[in-house]
């Protein structure tokens, strides 16, 4: 046994294999890598209600399992993927022995990051081992000593004043506290007369051979010796054995790491550099724990350890204590506040940082009180684990200090936008500041991120919607066409109608109010632009530092590509030839298409809008959606809220209208008709809520450098949380 050794003797997670008929434990199991479990084949037979030692393959079956983690429990189904049946006809077997008897199961979904497989070690005579009942209860265990082991079978005798091994122990781990590892699986109890309590199990040596023969050796853990092959091993060992071991606090650092990682240690001496390096490379949060211990007295060495961790891709950013504290803070958020976490995380991170939409689903649901896995527990753990792997999203300082990691930036945005009380916000801020100090991040860098978060929380993305002018625009020529032929044709962008009817409403936070007097009077494009700008001028801006006014055009399906963004205002006072879409974000809204399919699609529209921050955008082009059926499939696969369209010009109107009719609230396309739309390509790294301003910026660049910015973007925007004016229909013949 080395200087470090486990505290206590119960490896977690524990695995229960449940019987199909009554849900009671049929046996136990051990967690393997990549969502797999290992147990005895006879345990699977028992769970299915079959004869215990039946050798025939059960087929494509699944059994129910319960996995008891450090803090909570997961219940799931596990599919049989490898069957190594019990074999009693092999040569050289005793009356109570059989070979084989292993089964590998695969879970349908990923487990929380805290559910890590245990280490394995060969079984040997005189090892003291502990076995647990299939219930997974930590207090229901039996202690024994290995009395014989030949590499195929291991026999162990029960200790005095301990529980006896029963059938429900089968398939479970034999844990050696001295080796800090599983050395085999419990298989059977010997029924012999006398007071001796003897059982036998499958040693790790045979487990490894059987799994290799079955073709699942990729699930075998890497042996300890492989740690020496780690690219960072030599550099880390040199640092530990040199400058760090010569410091006054060397033993104190070792004890602090042991305490943080839940380990005990010898009372005398200190670990060798080799043993310490093994711990740092195999236990995910040991290196951050060492950095925390070293930082107060040896800052430069702490920085070296951090650089080494980043260089060799050691993914854990937080110490065990920091990780546990952050989980407690996040789980304390009430469901309504937790539901805002996906939006805060999306806003905090660059779109270049991969963030699967599934990772942000389901926040805000109540967490069950029985300790089993719920919507809050595993999702927060999975989100933290992903964010820990994202390094700085800001530029390192001149003195080489670490950039602000993505996790810390995300916590700032959660604190600013999701904390229901000042106390909870302060707790998250204090947590972030402490982690930043340990990482050597400059105070100014973290303050910049806090400023960004506060600004975001005040903005439109957290409910403070920008003031807007709503303009109902009707083309007189389109109305005439509708009256004469009974259907609307898509207007050619090069042949825009010259006269329009216009009705205007303003909304500066107190609700919509109509501001136009003569909606039936025909206007030219220039006159319409001037009236809209006059209406904008009448608005008060609630927050001068907040978002710009938005011009929202309500149009019919045949006027989605009306080039209002390029209209220049009329009148003697219009000295600057600035088009309408340059000084203010301009979007279009088409209620007509949303209402085509009745209330069902309106409900989808509202639900899609609610997912604007958590769902990944969908891009539709001729390759991904060559026909209407493929377009429909993309739109209905999930409740997408943000779609970009870049298809051939002759298909564009149909695809855009399908998106809007399906209730997609944010749709971006390019009316210029250029293949590989430059406008759509320009916004690939822009979050959905920032698109109106990003499109406005693109239009200003088109004014400056039209050859570099040739696109003509159109953004359909339908905020389900903002009211539309009541639109009274008029006779198209008027």
XYZ file of C-alpha atoms in Angstrom:
734
model
C 0.000 0.000 0.000
C 1.286 3.462 -0.920
C 1.250 6.696 1.037
C -2.230 7.578 -0.284
C -5.016 5.074 0.373
C -8.832 5.157 0.279
C -10.892 6.512 3.119
C -13.448 3.891 4.060
C -13.988 0.755 2.000
C -17.101 1.115 -0.145
C -16.443 1.761 -3.832
C -19.065 3.849 -5.541
C -20.978 3.588 -7.739
C -22.595 0.307 -6.681
C -24.705 -1.566 -9.240
C -27.927 -3.477 -8.537
C -29.341 -5.891 -11.151
C -33.111 -6.062 -10.632
C -35.399 -9.052 -11.180
C -37.967 -8.660 -13.932
C -40.867 -10.099 -11.951
C -40.686 -8.184 -8.659
C -37.937 -5.534 -9.045
C -35.923 -6.974 -6.161
C -32.119 -7.308 -6.471
C -31.144 -10.475 -8.369
C -27.484 -9.674 -7.901
C -24.917 -6.943 -8.269
C -22.516 -5.633 -10.883
C -19.523 -3.379 -11.549
C -19.345 -0.257 -13.693
C -17.120 -0.470 -16.789
C -16.052 2.337 -19.131
C -18.298 3.773 -21.875
C -21.670 3.201 -20.173
C -21.128 -0.549 -19.715
C -21.692 -2.830 -16.728
C -20.170 -6.206 -15.830
C -21.961 -8.925 -13.877
C -22.269 -12.701 -13.820
C -24.274 -14.410 -16.559
C -26.213 -16.349 -13.944
C -27.343 -13.031 -12.417
C -28.866 -12.045 -15.781
C -30.564 -15.454 -15.967
C -31.996 -14.953 -12.483
C -33.185 -11.438 -13.336
C -35.010 -12.823 -16.397
C -36.592 -15.660 -14.411
C -34.580 -18.391 -16.178
C -32.625 -21.336 -14.778
C -29.582 -19.840 -13.087
C -26.886 -21.759 -15.013
C -28.721 -21.947 -18.363
C -25.990 -21.561 -21.026
C -28.182 -20.512 -23.968
C -28.018 -16.869 -25.092
C -31.059 -14.936 -23.804
C -31.293 -12.927 -27.037
C -31.706 -9.168 -27.421
C -32.855 -8.511 -23.861
C -32.517 -5.687 -21.395
C -32.616 -5.749 -17.620
C -33.402 -3.016 -15.147
C -30.483 -1.718 -13.120
C -30.044 0.708 -10.276
C -26.720 2.536 -9.966
C -25.941 4.113 -6.617
C -23.572 7.064 -7.003
C -21.790 9.207 -4.442
C -24.761 11.568 -4.050
C -27.733 10.131 -5.910
C -29.061 7.058 -7.695
C -29.840 6.385 -11.353
C -32.379 3.825 -12.556
C -32.142 2.680 -16.174
C -32.397 -0.248 -18.576
C -29.235 -1.999 -19.741
C -29.057 -4.074 -22.918
C -27.117 -7.344 -23.040
C -24.102 -6.863 -25.353
C -21.757 -9.755 -24.480
C -22.717 -13.213 -23.202
C -20.090 -15.584 -21.738
C -22.244 -18.479 -20.488
C -21.499 -20.683 -17.478
C -19.422 -23.705 -18.596
C -19.381 -26.811 -16.410
C -18.087 -29.175 -19.088
C -14.570 -27.684 -19.267
C -11.802 -29.980 -18.058
C -10.177 -29.776 -14.641
C -13.160 -28.399 -12.736
C -14.140 -29.287 -9.196
C -17.604 -30.280 -8.086
C -18.516 -26.686 -7.157
C -16.771 -24.795 -9.998
C -17.615 -23.553 -13.492
C -15.936 -21.332 -16.055
C -17.352 -18.409 -18.034
C -20.361 -16.905 -16.274
C -19.906 -13.265 -17.319
C -22.230 -10.783 -18.997
C -21.650 -7.253 -20.265
C -24.577 -4.813 -20.318
C -24.786 -1.404 -21.967
C -26.814 1.502 -20.577
C -29.071 3.399 -22.957
C -27.863 6.847 -21.834
C -24.802 8.516 -20.398
C -24.240 8.584 -16.651
C -23.379 11.719 -14.665
C -19.639 12.455 -14.663
C -19.317 11.551 -10.983
C -20.141 7.914 -11.847
C -16.627 6.641 -12.593
C -15.603 2.966 -12.990
C -13.396 1.564 -10.209
C -9.800 0.436 -10.639
C -8.982 -3.275 -11.059
C -6.075 -5.277 -9.662
C -5.143 -8.976 -9.815
C -6.476 -11.179 -7.044
C -3.902 -12.806 -4.759
C -3.844 -15.030 -1.701
C -4.184 -13.316 1.714
C -5.919 -10.243 0.317
C -8.688 -8.951 2.552
C -11.786 -8.279 0.458
C -15.252 -6.908 0.994
C -18.438 -7.798 -0.923
C -21.770 -5.936 -0.962
C -25.339 -7.101 -1.208
C -27.102 -6.430 -4.527
C -29.276 -3.812 -2.837
C -26.293 -1.449 -2.989
C -26.744 -0.454 0.627
C -23.286 0.573 1.910
C -23.837 -1.044 5.307
C -24.817 -4.498 3.991
C -21.425 -6.086 3.331
C -19.429 -9.218 4.083
C -15.691 -9.284 4.834
C -13.464 -12.181 3.839
C -9.857 -13.225 3.202
C -8.662 -14.795 -0.049
C -7.474 -18.259 0.979
C -6.552 -19.551 -2.497
C -6.282 -18.138 -6.023
C -4.919 -19.864 -9.134
C -5.898 -17.146 -11.639
C -9.096 -18.998 -12.634
C -10.853 -19.235 -9.285
C -10.442 -17.360 -6.070
C -11.687 -18.772 -2.761
C -12.330 -16.546 0.226
C -13.386 -17.339 3.771
C -15.731 -15.130 5.742
C -14.404 -13.277 8.745
C -15.870 -13.674 12.189
C -18.700 -11.378 13.278
C -19.559 -10.420 9.708
C -22.472 -11.119 7.395
C -22.539 -14.251 5.279
C -22.367 -14.026 1.472
C -25.788 -14.793 -0.004
C -27.019 -15.253 -3.620
C -27.851 -11.547 -4.070
C -24.128 -10.778 -3.663
C -23.362 -12.520 -6.983
C -21.835 -10.434 -9.752
C -20.730 -7.749 -7.331
C -17.189 -6.487 -6.769
C -14.646 -7.969 -4.410
C -12.965 -4.838 -3.136
C -9.443 -4.780 -1.722
C -8.955 -1.756 0.465
C -5.192 -2.285 0.499
C -5.007 -2.219 -3.314
C -7.737 0.422 -3.630
C -9.206 -1.706 -6.408
C -11.657 -4.438 -7.387
C -9.867 -7.810 -7.570
C -12.733 -9.991 -8.822
C -16.456 -10.770 -8.862
C -18.489 -12.727 -6.314
C -19.804 -15.888 -7.996
C -21.054 -18.606 -5.609
C -21.196 -19.769 -2.021
C -19.996 -23.239 -1.174
C -22.606 -25.269 0.680
C -20.437 -27.367 3.024
C -20.999 -28.519 6.536
C -19.306 -26.849 9.449
C -18.782 -23.304 10.594
C -16.538 -22.237 7.705
C -18.171 -19.641 5.505
C -16.477 -20.114 2.133
C -17.351 -18.653 -1.248
C -15.578 -18.317 -4.564
C -15.329 -15.702 -7.255
C -13.854 -14.919 -10.648
C -10.462 -13.217 -10.239
C -9.594 -10.192 -12.324
C -7.037 -12.286 -14.193
C -9.778 -14.506 -15.664
C -12.218 -11.623 -16.134
C -9.663 -9.957 -18.421
C -9.036 -13.186 -20.388
C -12.741 -13.898 -20.841
C -13.519 -10.349 -22.023
C -10.653 -10.477 -24.528
C -11.927 -13.806 -25.884
C -15.414 -12.306 -26.228
C -14.054 -9.383 -28.280
C -14.853 -6.673 -25.745
C -11.318 -6.060 -24.542
C -11.779 -2.347 -25.416
C -13.743 -2.145 -22.157
C -10.810 -3.342 -20.084
C -9.291 -0.585 -17.945
C -5.754 0.419 -18.782
C -3.261 -1.078 -16.302
C -1.471 1.217 -13.907
C 1.788 0.824 -15.811
C 0.283 2.761 -18.733
C 0.418 5.941 -16.625
C 4.148 6.030 -17.335
C 3.268 6.372 -21.023
C 1.232 9.501 -20.398
C 2.899 12.407 -22.258
C 2.856 14.549 -19.123
C 4.207 11.909 -16.739
C 7.904 12.739 -17.039
C 7.453 16.509 -16.800
C 5.085 16.194 -13.848
C 7.362 13.789 -11.996
C 10.312 16.117 -12.521
C 8.378 19.063 -11.096
C 7.162 17.066 -8.086
C 10.553 15.552 -7.368
C 12.398 18.822 -7.809
C 11.187 22.306 -6.969
C 7.923 21.296 -5.300
C 9.356 18.625 -2.985
C 12.013 21.081 -1.803
C 9.455 23.589 -0.530
C 8.657 23.806 3.180
C 5.026 22.859 2.637
C 5.586 19.619 0.679
C 3.982 17.281 3.241
C 1.237 19.821 3.920
C 0.428 19.924 0.188
C 0.216 16.127 0.050
C -2.144 15.991 3.023
C -4.346 18.743 1.527
C -4.700 16.826 -1.738
C -5.568 13.648 0.152
C -8.203 15.479 2.188
C -9.758 17.114 -0.905
C -9.850 13.832 -2.830
C -11.407 11.851 0.010
C -8.269 9.791 0.666
C -6.450 8.793 3.815
C -2.662 8.786 4.080
C 0.136 7.418 6.179
C 0.964 9.377 9.318
C 4.667 9.542 8.509
C 6.755 10.354 5.459
C 5.425 11.589 2.117
C 4.488 9.997 -1.215
C 7.139 9.448 -3.861
C 7.015 11.661 -6.939
C 5.972 8.580 -8.933
C 2.991 7.807 -6.677
C 1.918 11.448 -6.556
C 2.137 11.745 -10.356
C -0.024 8.625 -10.738
C -2.645 10.166 -8.485
C -2.621 13.482 -10.356
C -2.951 11.780 -13.746
C -5.634 9.264 -12.803
C -7.870 11.146 -10.355
C -9.506 13.991 -12.233
C -9.600 16.673 -9.531
C -6.302 15.946 -7.806
C -4.280 18.427 -9.893
C -6.655 21.352 -9.158
C -6.529 20.353 -5.483
C -2.724 20.530 -5.566
C -2.848 23.944 -7.250
C -5.158 25.165 -4.474
C -2.751 23.916 -1.805
C 0.303 25.409 -3.518
C -1.115 28.809 -4.604
C -0.789 30.722 -1.266
C 2.923 29.990 -0.772
C 4.331 29.013 -4.189
C 2.375 30.909 -6.841
C 4.855 30.361 -9.729
C 4.749 26.577 -9.198
C 0.934 26.705 -9.136
C 1.050 28.464 -12.513
C 3.412 25.792 -13.864
C 1.012 23.058 -12.764
C -1.886 24.829 -14.513
C 0.111 25.225 -17.718
C 1.074 21.558 -17.588
C -2.564 20.539 -17.128
C -3.677 22.604 -20.142
C -0.791 21.399 -22.287
C -1.641 17.738 -21.750
C -5.403 18.085 -21.821
C -6.191 17.235 -18.202
C -9.871 18.199 -18.357
C -10.884 18.931 -14.768
C -10.779 22.604 -13.836
C -12.283 22.517 -10.334
C -11.150 21.015 -7.072
C -13.541 18.542 -5.404
C -14.574 21.255 -2.938
C -15.200 23.849 -5.648
C -17.183 21.349 -7.704
C -19.375 20.367 -4.775
C -20.000 23.997 -3.781
C -21.021 24.987 -7.320
C -23.419 22.059 -7.530
C -25.019 23.119 -4.245
C -25.426 26.718 -5.445
C -26.999 25.640 -8.748
C -29.295 23.047 -7.194
C -30.530 25.699 -4.760
C -32.023 27.674 -7.659
C -35.811 27.338 -7.750
C -37.225 25.706 -10.920
C -38.210 29.015 -12.529
C -34.681 30.396 -12.093
C -33.031 27.138 -13.177
C -35.045 27.273 -16.399
C -33.055 30.381 -17.320
C -29.666 28.660 -17.000
C -29.543 27.504 -20.673
C -30.067 31.059 -21.912
C -27.420 32.411 -19.564
C -24.878 29.793 -20.652
C -25.623 30.398 -24.328
C -25.175 34.134 -23.839
C -21.927 33.652 -21.924
C -20.101 31.510 -24.446
C -18.941 32.081 -27.967
C -20.871 30.062 -30.531
C -17.505 28.647 -31.563
C -17.541 26.717 -28.284
C -19.412 23.463 -28.951
C -22.455 23.224 -26.719
C -24.891 20.420 -27.639
C -28.525 21.432 -27.352
C -29.321 18.227 -25.453
C -26.962 19.386 -22.723
C -29.241 22.350 -21.995
C -32.576 20.524 -22.112
C -34.833 19.932 -19.134
C -33.586 22.583 -16.706
C -36.104 23.946 -14.269
C -37.965 20.699 -13.612
C -38.413 19.775 -9.980
C -35.783 17.454 -8.516
C -37.245 14.303 -6.899
C -36.871 14.128 -3.162
C -36.059 10.408 -2.986
C -32.417 10.828 -3.938
C -32.851 9.208 -7.339
C -31.619 10.897 -10.472
C -33.823 13.810 -11.436
C -33.853 16.638 -13.908
C -31.688 18.870 -11.760
C -28.962 16.539 -10.459
C -27.339 14.918 -13.464
C -27.972 17.818 -15.821
C -26.033 20.276 -13.688
C -23.187 17.761 -13.320
C -23.081 17.126 -17.080
C -23.153 20.853 -17.852
C -20.308 21.601 -15.420
C -18.253 18.719 -16.827
C -18.635 20.101 -20.357
C -17.830 23.672 -19.384
C -14.730 22.599 -17.467
C -13.189 21.481 -20.740
C -13.519 24.950 -22.315
C -10.428 27.009 -21.651
C -10.226 30.788 -21.749
C -12.540 32.748 -24.004
C -10.526 35.921 -23.458
C -6.982 36.935 -24.340
C -4.313 36.091 -21.743
C -2.754 39.091 -20.026
C 0.705 40.344 -20.925
C 2.212 38.671 -17.870
C 0.887 35.306 -19.092
C -1.948 34.940 -16.617
C -4.694 32.496 -17.517
C -7.634 33.750 -19.560
C -11.082 33.581 -17.946
C -12.311 29.998 -18.512
C -15.700 29.402 -20.094
C -17.087 27.941 -16.866
C -16.328 31.073 -14.851
C -17.823 33.287 -17.539
C -20.968 31.112 -17.557
C -21.259 31.375 -13.761
C -21.096 35.180 -14.033
C -24.015 35.154 -16.475
C -26.021 32.723 -14.326
C -25.407 34.937 -11.290
C -26.478 38.059 -13.191
C -29.558 36.616 -14.849
C -30.806 33.615 -12.862
C -30.277 34.417 -9.178
C -33.659 35.095 -7.537
C -32.118 36.717 -4.453
C -29.181 39.027 -3.787
C -27.792 36.438 -1.379
C -27.675 33.707 -4.033
C -26.080 36.104 -6.497
C -23.412 37.054 -3.938
C -22.683 33.374 -3.246
C -22.040 32.697 -6.936
C -19.866 35.808 -7.215
C -17.822 34.786 -4.166
C -17.423 31.270 -5.559
C -16.193 32.660 -8.880
C -13.750 35.050 -7.223
C -12.230 32.262 -5.115
C -11.749 29.987 -8.133
C -10.286 32.872 -10.145
C -7.739 33.552 -7.373
C -6.687 29.909 -7.336
C -6.264 29.955 -11.109
C -4.216 33.150 -10.977
C -6.725 35.134 -13.047
C -6.366 38.898 -12.824
C -9.193 40.689 -10.999
C -9.693 43.042 -13.952
C -10.370 40.145 -16.330
C -13.093 38.734 -14.100
C -14.600 42.210 -13.610
C -14.823 42.560 -17.408
C -16.838 39.340 -17.571
C -19.054 40.509 -14.727
C -19.699 43.763 -16.589
C -20.622 41.774 -19.723
C -22.994 39.626 -17.688
C -24.729 42.579 -16.041
C -25.127 44.291 -19.392
C -26.635 41.134 -20.874
C -28.988 40.722 -17.925
C -30.270 44.271 -18.454
C -30.748 43.693 -22.158
C -33.466 42.181 -24.279
C -32.330 38.606 -23.697
C -33.550 38.718 -20.087
C -36.962 40.236 -20.782
C -36.126 43.932 -21.201
C -37.265 44.000 -24.826
C -36.115 46.962 -26.939
C -38.579 49.706 -27.903
C -40.045 49.166 -31.341
C -42.070 50.664 -34.145
C -44.525 48.187 -35.663
C -45.422 48.959 -39.263
C -48.191 47.093 -41.137
C -47.116 47.409 -44.754
C -49.435 46.533 -47.643
C -48.396 46.733 -51.280
C -51.223 48.132 -53.418
C -50.094 46.128 -56.450
C -50.030 42.925 -54.361
C -53.579 43.593 -53.149
C -54.671 44.129 -56.726
C -53.029 40.863 -57.763
C -54.724 39.050 -54.883
C -58.133 40.401 -55.928
C -57.779 39.443 -59.574
C -56.310 35.928 -59.384
C -57.201 34.688 -55.901
C -53.631 33.758 -54.921
C -50.514 35.675 -54.034
C -47.435 35.487 -56.196
C -43.980 36.085 -54.783
C -42.834 39.538 -55.770
C -39.721 39.799 -57.929
C -37.172 41.726 -55.838
C -36.240 43.717 -58.931
C -39.828 44.875 -59.577
C -40.987 46.274 -56.253
C -44.391 47.993 -56.143
C -44.200 51.720 -55.841
C -47.185 52.467 -53.591
C -48.003 51.169 -50.120
C -50.570 51.442 -47.391
C -49.033 51.967 -43.958
C -50.276 51.725 -40.374
C -47.930 52.478 -37.489
C -47.813 51.593 -33.798
C -45.178 52.479 -31.196
C -44.161 50.383 -28.190
C -41.644 51.894 -25.776
C -42.482 49.601 -22.877
C -46.001 50.771 -22.047
C -47.775 48.757 -24.728
C -48.745 49.384 -28.336
C -50.305 52.677 -29.373
C -51.287 53.573 -32.902
C -49.578 56.692 -34.278
C -50.631 56.784 -37.951
C -53.730 58.693 -39.021
C -54.407 57.893 -42.658
C -53.651 54.224 -43.252
C -55.464 54.130 -46.615
C -53.438 56.890 -48.282
C -50.925 55.446 -50.800
C -47.284 56.175 -49.990
C -44.130 55.837 -52.003
C -41.275 53.811 -50.527
C -39.484 57.043 -49.592
C -42.570 58.476 -47.897
C -43.141 55.253 -45.970
C -39.523 55.293 -44.789
C -39.842 58.895 -43.632
C -43.042 58.160 -41.666
C -41.413 55.176 -39.965
C -38.384 57.264 -38.973
C -40.661 60.004 -37.666
C -42.392 57.414 -35.491
C -39.032 56.221 -34.166
C -38.197 59.817 -33.291
C -41.320 60.038 -31.127
C -40.245 57.115 -28.942
C -38.523 57.524 -25.608
C -35.586 55.214 -24.970
C -35.998 53.647 -21.499
C -32.291 52.881 -21.179
C -29.849 54.999 -23.239
C -27.243 52.251 -22.837
C -29.716 49.551 -23.854
C -30.540 48.078 -27.243
C -31.504 50.189 -30.269
C -35.062 50.697 -31.443
C -36.346 47.888 -33.648
C -38.472 48.416 -36.749
C -40.849 45.470 -37.149
C -42.636 45.208 -40.495
C -45.838 43.172 -40.534
C -46.164 41.843 -44.066
C -48.203 39.353 -46.042
C -46.611 36.200 -47.435
C -46.114 37.813 -50.849
C -44.169 40.745 -49.388
C -41.591 38.917 -47.256
C -38.770 40.198 -49.442
C -39.914 43.801 -49.751
C -36.575 45.706 -49.680
C -37.662 48.188 -47.012
C -34.220 48.072 -45.429
C -32.840 49.840 -48.528
C -35.515 52.584 -48.650
C -34.235 56.103 -48.103
C -36.481 58.656 -46.420
C -38.077 61.478 -48.399
C -38.282 65.140 -47.454
C -36.051 68.173 -47.415
C -34.681 67.262 -44.008
C -33.299 63.947 -45.201
C -29.763 65.211 -45.741
C -28.058 61.873 -45.110
C -28.782 59.226 -47.775
C -29.080 56.533 -45.122
C -31.358 53.553 -45.879
C -33.976 52.559 -43.326
C -32.157 49.351 -42.292
C -28.841 51.007 -41.390
C -29.522 53.113 -38.283
C -31.999 50.626 -36.758
C -32.503 46.855 -36.785
C -35.297 46.027 -39.246
C -37.120 42.684 -39.174
C -40.216 41.242 -40.838
C -43.104 39.387 -39.229
C -45.722 37.354 -41.103
C -48.640 36.332 -38.845
C -50.548 35.141 -41.934
C -48.270 32.120 -42.403
C -48.203 31.212 -38.700
C -51.991 31.147 -38.592
C -52.449 28.924 -41.646
C -52.514 25.688 -39.637
C -54.542 26.887 -36.673
C -53.852 26.819 -32.954
C -51.616 23.722 -33.077
C -48.873 25.530 -34.968
C -49.338 28.637 -32.860
C -48.592 26.495 -29.809
C -45.484 25.174 -31.574
C -44.421 28.740 -32.328
C -44.675 29.690 -28.652
C -42.769 26.577 -27.547
C -40.092 27.100 -30.184
C -39.627 30.687 -29.031
C -39.201 29.480 -25.441
C -36.320 27.292 -26.676
C -34.532 30.058 -28.568
C -31.570 29.985 -26.167
C -31.271 26.224 -25.710
C -31.791 24.736 -29.186
C -29.058 24.640 -31.805
C -29.831 26.528 -35.047
C -30.668 24.517 -38.167
C -29.214 25.341 -41.590
C -31.238 24.408 -44.670
C -29.531 24.236 -48.053
C -30.034 22.235 -51.242
C -27.810 19.418 -49.970
C -29.473 18.946 -46.563
C -33.034 19.435 -47.843
C -33.354 18.744 -51.580
C -37.165 18.524 -51.545
C -40.174 19.729 -49.462
C -40.387 16.426 -47.562
C -36.783 16.785 -46.398
C -37.434 20.389 -45.348
C -40.463 19.254 -43.360
C -38.409 16.515 -41.708
C -35.741 18.997 -40.594
C -38.349 21.363 -39.191
C -40.258 18.688 -37.290
C -37.288 16.682 -36.008
C -37.106 18.972 -32.984
C -38.562 22.284 -31.882
C -35.990 24.399 -33.678
C -36.312 28.123 -33.034
C -33.654 29.507 -35.398
C -33.267 28.501 -39.064
C -30.947 29.841 -41.752
C -31.929 29.253 -45.389
C -29.490 29.138 -48.299
C -31.161 27.368 -51.220
C -31.440 28.038 -54.929
C -33.377 31.211 -55.756
C -36.305 29.361 -57.349
C -36.861 27.370 -54.102
C -36.224 30.139 -51.597
C -39.769 31.479 -51.196
C -41.234 28.005 -50.687
C -38.651 26.963 -48.080
C -38.918 30.246 -46.153
C -42.699 30.049 -46.085
C -42.570 26.424 -44.885
C -40.358 27.517 -41.985
C -42.711 30.323 -40.986
C -45.812 28.158 -41.385
C -44.194 25.575 -39.064
C -43.935 28.257 -36.365
C -40.168 28.857 -36.539
C -39.843 32.317 -34.935
C -36.412 33.311 -36.304
C -35.609 32.693 -39.983
C -32.702 34.277 -41.843
C -32.150 34.215 -45.606
C -30.568 36.275 -48.389
C -32.757 37.817 -51.076
C -29.734 38.554 -53.286
C -29.986 35.006 -54.620
C -26.225 34.429 -54.556
C -25.251 30.795 -53.944
C -23.434 30.286 -50.672
C -25.120 33.349 -49.229
C -22.507 35.806 -47.916
C -24.999 37.326 -45.473
C -25.965 33.973 -43.965
C -22.307 32.932 -43.780
C -21.451 36.183 -42.004
C -23.817 35.389 -39.121
C -22.881 31.762 -38.451
C -21.207 32.698 -35.144
C -24.016 35.023 -33.998
C -26.509 34.002 -31.327
C -30.152 34.171 -32.290
C -31.019 37.050 -29.947
C -28.186 39.129 -31.362
C -29.221 38.664 -35.005
C -31.261 41.898 -35.425
C -28.264 44.026 -34.448
C -25.820 41.802 -36.378
C -27.910 42.172 -39.551
C -28.039 45.943 -39.039
C -24.262 45.998 -38.798
C -23.975 43.954 -41.991
C -26.173 46.466 -43.819
C -23.946 49.331 -42.699
C -20.909 47.463 -44.025
C -22.721 47.036 -47.336
C -22.935 50.843 -47.536
C -19.197 51.141 -46.874
C -17.857 48.196 -48.887
C -20.554 46.750 -51.168
C -18.134 44.439 -52.958
C -17.098 42.779 -49.671
C -20.656 42.633 -48.293
C -22.886 41.892 -51.286
C -25.624 40.020 -49.414
C -29.138 41.320 -48.870
C -30.196 39.656 -45.614
C -33.827 39.302 -44.576
C -34.621 38.415 -40.962
C -38.057 37.144 -40.002
C -38.537 37.695 -36.282
C -41.622 36.738 -34.286
C -41.267 37.264 -30.531
C -43.979 35.170 -28.891
C -43.759 37.324 -25.779
C -44.667 40.611 -27.508
C -48.159 41.574 -28.537
C -49.083 42.396 -32.127
C -51.646 45.064 -32.970
C -55.155 43.961 -33.837
C -55.168 43.924 -37.611
C -58.579 44.689 -39.095
C -58.946 43.169 -42.542
C -59.892 45.451 -45.421
C -61.522 44.709 -48.749
C -58.671 43.992 -51.216
C -60.571 45.847 -53.946
C -60.429 49.144 -52.069
